[in-house]
Amino acid sequence: MATPPTTATDHTDKSVELADQLAHLLARIALKDQKALRKLYDTVGSRLNGIAMKILWDNDLSNDVLQETFLQIWHNAGEYRRDQSEPMTWMTSLLRYRALDKLRMEQREQRRRDQYEMVQDILGENVVASPIKGLLQGEVGSQLQRCLDVLDVANRNAILMAYYYGYSREDIAVHVAQPVNTIKSWLKRGLARLAQCLNP
Amino acid sequence: MSEPLRYQNPQLQDMLASNYVAGTLRGPARKRMEALMRANVTLARRVRQWESKMQPLHHNTQEVQPKAATWKAIENAINGVKDPVVASLMSRLNFYKYLSAFALTLTLALGFLLVKPGPAPAPTVAAATTINYVAVLNDNAEQPTMVVTLTQPNRQLTLDMLQKPQLQENQYLQLWAVSRTDGRVSSLGTLKVEKHIETSLTKEEWTLIADSEYLWVSVENQPNLPAPGANIIAKGLCVKVEGWKS
């Protein structure tokens, strides 16, 4: 029997189901249930590690950050509030901020300025393989995707390089051969327009 | 102390929140923002809103399977068990400690048997060398593959290959030190593919060892490159050890 095609509603139902499951696990972790932590790790560990890898580009460092994040979840699960953010958003944020701290601590930023080819791919000179193009073509939340699509390309790339790949303003400046102040104004303008678009 | 009134301005709050979430506030600026968020509930809420807005960007991020050791480290940290990496390193170091003691005993015994009887020589005391740094390098499957020990008096580096890597013609092994201070990767030279290697380091190379967090071994297509390529075949923490004798 042919499998019926997946609809947007199915996708949303699954997302809600997963969010409920993760929130339930976080509640159990707040009561110091180690089995719940293991279940959470099995469910989202690979996904969080993938997000850390995009920022750190180093398997050892991303695993360090994943470990630190799960210890933070273990100690602070009681602080999680479902009415303020979805479980995956809360955990991703814990992880991203730790990854950004690690990036600074390891002073990887300086080293990354040498990775010229990778950045050319990100910026889309090699358009077919550009990760940013992939981000925009994928099933990114439609409202965010629409709003990113209408931004000026330079502003949009600066936002994505900073948010998704953890580039500092100085790193972006080096790679696009523009003064840091130009990058600051791209980011300022881009984020302001994104805010307007997302909250009309 | 109350926060400046300007932080009540919704536009400023939104700008700070979006920059914080985008990751462009770094170092002291991030810390200041985090202090402000603790004091200003509205600002903290704006940050949560921005996090939610940007989260869809991660929907298609490729998953990367964590290392097997990562869960063990989490579990051990929660249960107050010693860090498994350190525990495993110490157990391997103990192995090498006993192995080197055995080797020394064997050498002395052989020496005793081979020396011709004659007038009793003046007693000599073998000056035991103090090991200063040790690194057990694991391969990509997290199996120990090389052990590096470093001793101060003559800045000697000893490398034992537990498994010799298979190299093609015109491929070279190169040793690297990854700085604890700035993350820089510096060459410690090309290695011969031999079970046991001993070499003396220069003062500059010793300084790199003293500052290193990790040692790496890579396979390169040319000798003595200034920076490693992508083929890192072994990595390990470089640990300073006190009072060890070989």
XYZ file of C-alpha atoms in Angstrom:
446
model
C 0.000 0.000 0.000
C 1.404 3.400 -0.913
C 2.313 5.658 1.972
C 0.217 8.827 1.944
C 2.283 11.969 1.341
C 3.346 13.890 4.425
C 1.431 17.114 4.813
C 2.344 20.326 6.600
C -0.198 19.400 9.276
C 1.521 16.035 9.860
C 4.816 17.856 10.188
C 3.385 20.286 12.732
C 1.727 17.476 14.683
C 5.041 15.637 14.882
C 6.847 18.810 16.001
C 4.305 19.399 18.754
C 4.502 15.763 19.803
C 8.310 15.969 19.989
C 8.182 19.263 21.909
C 5.762 17.692 24.415
C 8.035 14.703 24.801
C 11.108 16.899 25.347
C 9.269 19.110 27.856
C 8.220 15.992 29.761
C 11.827 14.759 29.817
C 13.044 18.142 31.074
C 10.472 17.991 33.879
C 11.778 14.559 34.885
C 15.377 15.779 34.662
C 14.476 18.638 37.021
C 13.655 15.843 39.506
C 17.130 14.362 38.851
C 15.979 11.414 36.750
C 19.121 10.182 34.963
C 17.172 7.876 32.658
C 15.309 10.906 31.361
C 18.624 12.661 30.702
C 19.847 9.639 28.753
C 16.625 9.579 26.744
C 16.978 13.299 26.024
C 20.587 12.748 24.943
C 19.567 9.937 22.598
C 16.796 12.090 21.155
C 18.582 15.406 20.577
C 22.330 14.774 21.161
C 23.209 14.334 17.478
C 21.164 17.345 16.453
C 22.759 19.607 19.066
C 26.205 18.276 18.190
C 25.537 19.151 14.539
C 24.646 22.715 15.523
C 27.841 23.023 17.595
C 29.893 21.660 14.687
C 28.631 24.440 12.397
C 30.119 26.973 14.806
C 33.255 25.193 15.976
C 34.311 23.015 13.001
C 36.049 20.668 15.404
C 34.686 17.345 16.590
C 36.515 17.437 19.931
C 35.348 20.950 20.750
C 31.754 20.293 19.679
C 31.667 17.210 21.906
C 33.083 19.274 24.790
C 30.321 21.835 24.284
C 27.666 19.107 24.040
C 28.901 17.617 27.303
C 28.873 21.011 29.052
C 25.383 21.720 27.710
C 23.967 18.436 29.018
C 25.500 19.100 32.435
C 23.900 22.556 32.346
C 20.564 20.956 31.418
C 20.987 18.491 34.314
C 21.587 21.296 36.808
C 19.160 23.886 35.414
C 16.240 21.906 33.956
C 14.090 23.279 36.782
C 14.507 26.772 35.316
C 13.002 25.808 31.946
C 9.626 27.494 31.248
C 7.541 26.171 28.369
C 5.623 29.460 28.155
C 8.862 31.292 27.289
C 10.410 28.950 24.721
C 10.070 25.541 23.171
C 12.369 22.875 24.658
C 14.534 22.580 21.540
C 14.940 26.357 21.360
C 15.966 26.512 25.022
C 18.534 23.724 24.624
C 19.865 25.085 21.317
C 20.387 28.477 22.934
C 22.289 26.986 25.885
C 24.486 25.141 23.392
C 25.054 28.062 21.005
C 26.134 30.470 23.744
C 28.537 27.858 25.109
C 29.910 27.255 21.605
C 30.443 31.006 21.108
C 32.268 31.204 24.454
C 34.396 28.222 23.471
C 35.200 29.840 20.137
C 36.482 32.906 21.932
C 38.282 30.941 24.641
C 40.089 28.784 22.111
C 40.825 31.858 20.011
C 39.660 29.949 17.000
C 38.409 33.159 15.445
C 41.900 34.233 14.431
C 42.603 30.845 12.887
C 39.360 30.836 11.012
C 40.319 33.987 9.181
C 42.631 31.773 7.163
C 39.774 29.543 5.996
C 39.144 31.642 2.956
C 37.759 28.954 0.696
C 35.132 27.860 3.175
C 33.877 31.405 3.495
C 33.713 31.862 -0.247
C 31.407 28.840 -0.268
C 29.339 30.290 2.545
C 29.031 33.623 0.826
C 27.873 31.904 -2.290
C 30.594 32.555 -4.850
C 30.243 28.879 -5.457
C 26.497 29.348 -5.456
C 25.512 25.749 -6.084
C 27.299 24.516 -2.976
C 26.658 27.521 -0.745
C 25.456 26.408 2.698
C 23.575 29.680 3.033
C 21.726 28.991 -0.182
C 20.919 25.558 1.212
C 19.608 27.130 4.383
C 17.299 29.353 2.446
C 16.106 26.616 0.126
C 15.399 24.129 2.900
C 12.250 23.860 4.905
C 13.179 26.756 7.133
C 10.150 28.189 8.982
C 8.261 29.900 6.212
C 7.918 33.285 7.901
C 11.621 33.479 8.753
C 12.512 32.287 5.267
C 10.287 34.913 3.635
C 11.786 37.637 5.796
C 15.355 36.552 5.109
C 14.612 36.349 1.400
C 13.620 40.004 1.199
C 16.738 41.277 2.967
C 19.614 42.788 1.075
C 22.038 39.931 0.252
C 24.956 41.478 2.182
C 22.787 42.043 5.262
C 21.346 38.540 5.095
C 24.720 36.841 4.667
C 26.178 38.798 7.583
C 23.289 37.686 9.835
C 23.588 34.047 8.777
C 27.375 33.994 9.100
C 27.065 35.393 12.619
C 24.104 33.328 13.801
C 24.583 29.991 12.079
C 28.373 29.801 11.766
C 29.389 31.889 14.796
C 31.417 34.474 12.874
C 32.333 37.637 14.762
C 31.907 41.021 13.100
C 35.702 41.157 12.712
C 35.781 37.747 10.985
C 33.065 38.768 8.564
C 34.910 42.027 7.840
C 38.096 40.146 6.987
C 36.302 37.771 4.672
C 34.298 40.294 2.751
C 37.157 42.832 2.733
C 35.039 45.589 4.264
C 35.613 47.722 7.361
C 34.138 46.409 10.625
C 31.864 49.448 10.770
C 30.303 48.429 7.460
C 29.575 44.967 8.868
C 28.102 46.543 12.001
C 25.737 48.617 9.902
C 24.815 45.602 7.699
C 23.956 43.627 10.815
C 22.121 46.524 12.439
C 20.084 47.239 9.313
C 19.488 43.561 8.565
C 18.363 42.677 12.076
C 16.117 45.754 12.275
C 14.434 44.831 8.967
C 14.143 41.230 10.033
C 12.461 42.357 13.264
C 10.029 44.551 11.304
C 9.222 41.717 8.945
C 8.745 39.149 11.705
C 6.633 41.522 13.855
C 4.724 43.629 11.345
C 21.888 49.932 41.702
C 19.142 50.530 39.177
C 19.883 50.117 35.481
C 19.991 53.173 33.208
C 16.581 54.225 31.910
C 17.649 53.806 28.300
C 17.463 50.036 28.733
C 13.685 50.415 29.128
C 13.521 51.661 25.512
C 11.854 48.884 23.445
C 13.881 49.670 20.316
C 17.174 49.513 22.179
C 16.041 46.326 23.895
C 15.202 44.763 20.551
C 18.520 45.773 19.045
C 20.464 44.376 22.012
C 18.417 41.174 22.048
C 18.840 40.545 18.320
C 22.591 41.162 18.484
C 22.929 38.913 21.508
C 21.056 36.081 19.805
C 22.869 36.577 16.497
C 26.089 36.122 18.477
C 27.736 39.404 17.564
C 28.104 40.540 21.180
C 31.327 38.946 22.333
C 33.358 38.823 25.538
C 32.640 41.625 28.038
C 29.700 42.875 25.928
C 28.009 39.447 26.248
C 28.626 39.387 29.995
C 27.141 42.883 30.396
C 24.116 41.825 28.374
C 23.646 38.724 30.531
C 23.818 40.864 33.688
C 21.220 43.217 32.184
C 18.956 40.270 31.323
C 19.070 39.055 34.916
C 17.911 42.491 36.077
C 15.474 43.247 33.267
C 12.743 40.681 32.690
C 11.452 42.409 29.557
C 14.888 42.336 27.972
C 15.262 38.640 28.840
C 11.849 37.979 27.261
C 12.929 39.762 24.064
C 15.986 37.524 23.903
C 13.764 34.428 24.249
C 11.562 35.799 21.433
C 14.564 36.271 19.132
C 15.816 32.784 19.939
C 12.425 31.396 18.913
C 12.388 33.446 15.712
C 15.802 32.167 14.615
C 15.343 28.538 15.717
C 13.860 27.376 12.356
C 17.320 27.887 10.813
C 18.408 24.749 12.672
C 15.615 22.526 11.340
C 17.780 21.171 8.540
C 21.147 21.211 10.264
C 22.919 17.963 9.597
C 23.095 15.767 12.694
C 26.535 14.691 13.884
C 26.745 11.585 16.054
C 28.530 12.471 19.318
C 31.598 10.496 20.364
C 30.913 7.475 22.580
C 33.048 9.048 25.303
C 30.801 12.125 25.559
C 27.859 10.393 27.240
C 30.224 8.540 29.573
C 31.796 11.856 30.564
C 28.350 13.357 31.273
C 27.292 10.347 33.317
C 30.525 10.309 35.271
C 30.406 14.040 35.965
C 26.861 13.693 37.322
C 27.797 10.749 39.515
C 31.035 12.317 40.731
C 33.209 9.716 39.035
C 36.668 10.774 37.902
C 36.804 12.043 34.334
C 37.071 8.877 32.218
C 39.578 10.486 29.857
C 41.881 11.316 32.763
C 41.231 7.921 34.376
C 42.012 6.113 31.151
C 45.069 8.296 30.559
C 46.347 7.590 34.062
C 45.774 3.855 33.651
C 47.694 3.903 30.350
C 50.413 5.981 31.942
C 50.674 3.424 34.751
C 51.105 0.758 32.111
C 53.982 2.715 30.601
C 55.434 3.404 34.039
C 55.583 -0.324 34.772
C 56.751 -1.120 31.249
C 59.646 1.335 31.512
C 60.527 0.031 34.986
C 60.531 -3.504 33.565
C 62.695 -2.403 30.628
C 65.169 -0.756 32.994
C 65.339 -3.899 35.155
C 65.845 -6.067 32.086
C 68.621 -3.802 30.790
C 70.409 -3.868 34.137
C 70.060 -7.662 34.372
C 71.400 -8.184 30.845
C 74.207 -5.752 31.512
C 75.098 -7.684 34.635
C 75.171 -11.002 32.762
C 77.185 -9.700 29.832
C 79.845 -7.813 31.742
C 83.055 -9.810 32.110
C 84.138 -10.529 35.682
C 86.974 -8.229 36.685
C 87.907 -5.714 39.254
C 84.821 -4.314 40.884
C 83.944 -1.064 39.141
C 83.000 1.976 41.106
C 79.264 1.772 41.832
C 77.260 3.811 39.410
C 73.764 5.026 39.942
C 71.618 5.126 36.864
C 70.276 8.644 36.730
C 66.564 8.089 36.292
C 65.126 10.544 33.803
C 62.124 12.531 34.898
C 59.267 12.448 32.448
C 57.765 15.912 32.113
C 54.939 15.513 29.608
C 52.971 12.572 28.303
C 50.396 12.340 25.546
C 48.482 9.207 24.586
C 47.264 9.763 21.035
C 44.051 8.095 19.927
C 43.102 7.331 16.352
C 39.772 8.346 14.839
C 38.133 5.260 16.349
C 39.284 6.539 19.760
C 41.791 3.704 20.153
C 45.273 4.457 21.528
C 47.739 4.413 18.662
C 50.819 6.392 19.776
C 52.398 7.443 23.062
C 54.607 10.507 23.303
C 56.777 11.213 26.347
C 58.961 14.264 26.818
C 61.850 14.632 29.188
C 63.438 17.893 30.160
C 67.224 17.425 30.647
C 67.966 17.035 26.940
C 64.499 18.048 25.706
C 64.016 14.522 24.454
C 60.851 13.447 22.697
C 60.088 9.741 22.558
C 57.272 8.422 20.430
C 56.082 4.808 20.539
C 53.739 3.624 17.823
C 51.332 1.026 19.131
C 50.047 0.633 15.591
C 52.147 1.769 12.657
C 50.044 3.794 10.213
C 49.977 2.581 6.616
C 51.395 5.282 4.400
C 51.577 5.407 0.645
C 54.717 6.380 -1.186
C 55.429 10.111 -0.839
C 53.342 10.405 2.299
C 54.803 11.699 5.540
C 53.833 11.742 9.194
C 54.041 15.108 10.903
C 53.722 15.917 14.607
C 51.885 19.049 15.775
C 51.359 20.914 19.029
C 48.038 22.711 19.555
C 48.515 25.721 21.818
C 46.484 25.985 25.010
C 46.881 29.771 24.879
C 45.735 30.676 21.400
C 44.734 27.428 19.681
C 47.524 27.751 17.125
C 48.820 24.537 15.585
C 52.617 24.440 15.271
C 54.799 21.842 13.650
C 57.140 19.670 15.700
C 58.577 18.152 12.549
C 58.193 15.154 10.282
C 58.303 11.702 11.913
C 59.861 8.493 10.688
C 57.466 5.579 10.523
C 59.158 3.477 13.186
C 57.920 1.670 16.266
C 60.143 3.739 18.537
C 61.408 7.221 17.784
C 63.669 9.406 19.868
C 64.571 12.937 18.952
C 65.804 16.083 20.651
C 63.668 19.190 20.474
C 64.928 22.726 20.100
C 64.207 25.269 22.841
C 61.457 26.747 20.685
C 59.855 23.340 20.167
C 60.027 22.635 23.903
C 58.209 25.923 24.532
C 55.487 24.743 22.146
C 55.177 21.503 24.129
C 54.957 23.389 27.433
C 52.097 25.472 26.014
C 50.339 22.638 24.240
C 46.919 21.294 25.060
C 46.913 18.583 22.418
C 49.423 16.802 20.217
C 48.310 15.738 16.763
C 49.855 13.498 14.113
C 48.841 14.072 10.511
C 49.548 12.386 7.201
C 50.884 14.849 4.637
C 51.964 14.689 1.033
C 55.066 16.798 1.698
C 57.495 16.868 4.611
C 57.652 19.696 7.186
C 54.575 21.645 6.208
C 53.795 24.866 8.097
C 50.155 23.897 8.758
C 48.384 20.541 8.948
C 46.126 19.275 6.192
C 42.822 17.569 6.806
C 44.190 14.082 7.475
C 44.779 14.108 11.239
C 45.199 10.453 12.198
C 45.942 10.730 15.934
C 45.158 13.228 18.674
C 45.744 13.293 22.409
C 45.828 15.566 25.434
C 49.360 16.587 26.395
C 49.590 16.240 30.168
C 52.294 17.618 32.426
C 53.386 14.963 34.918
C 55.464 15.418 38.036
C 57.889 13.027 39.653
C 57.801 10.247 37.102
C 60.985 8.363 36.479
C 61.706 6.227 33.484
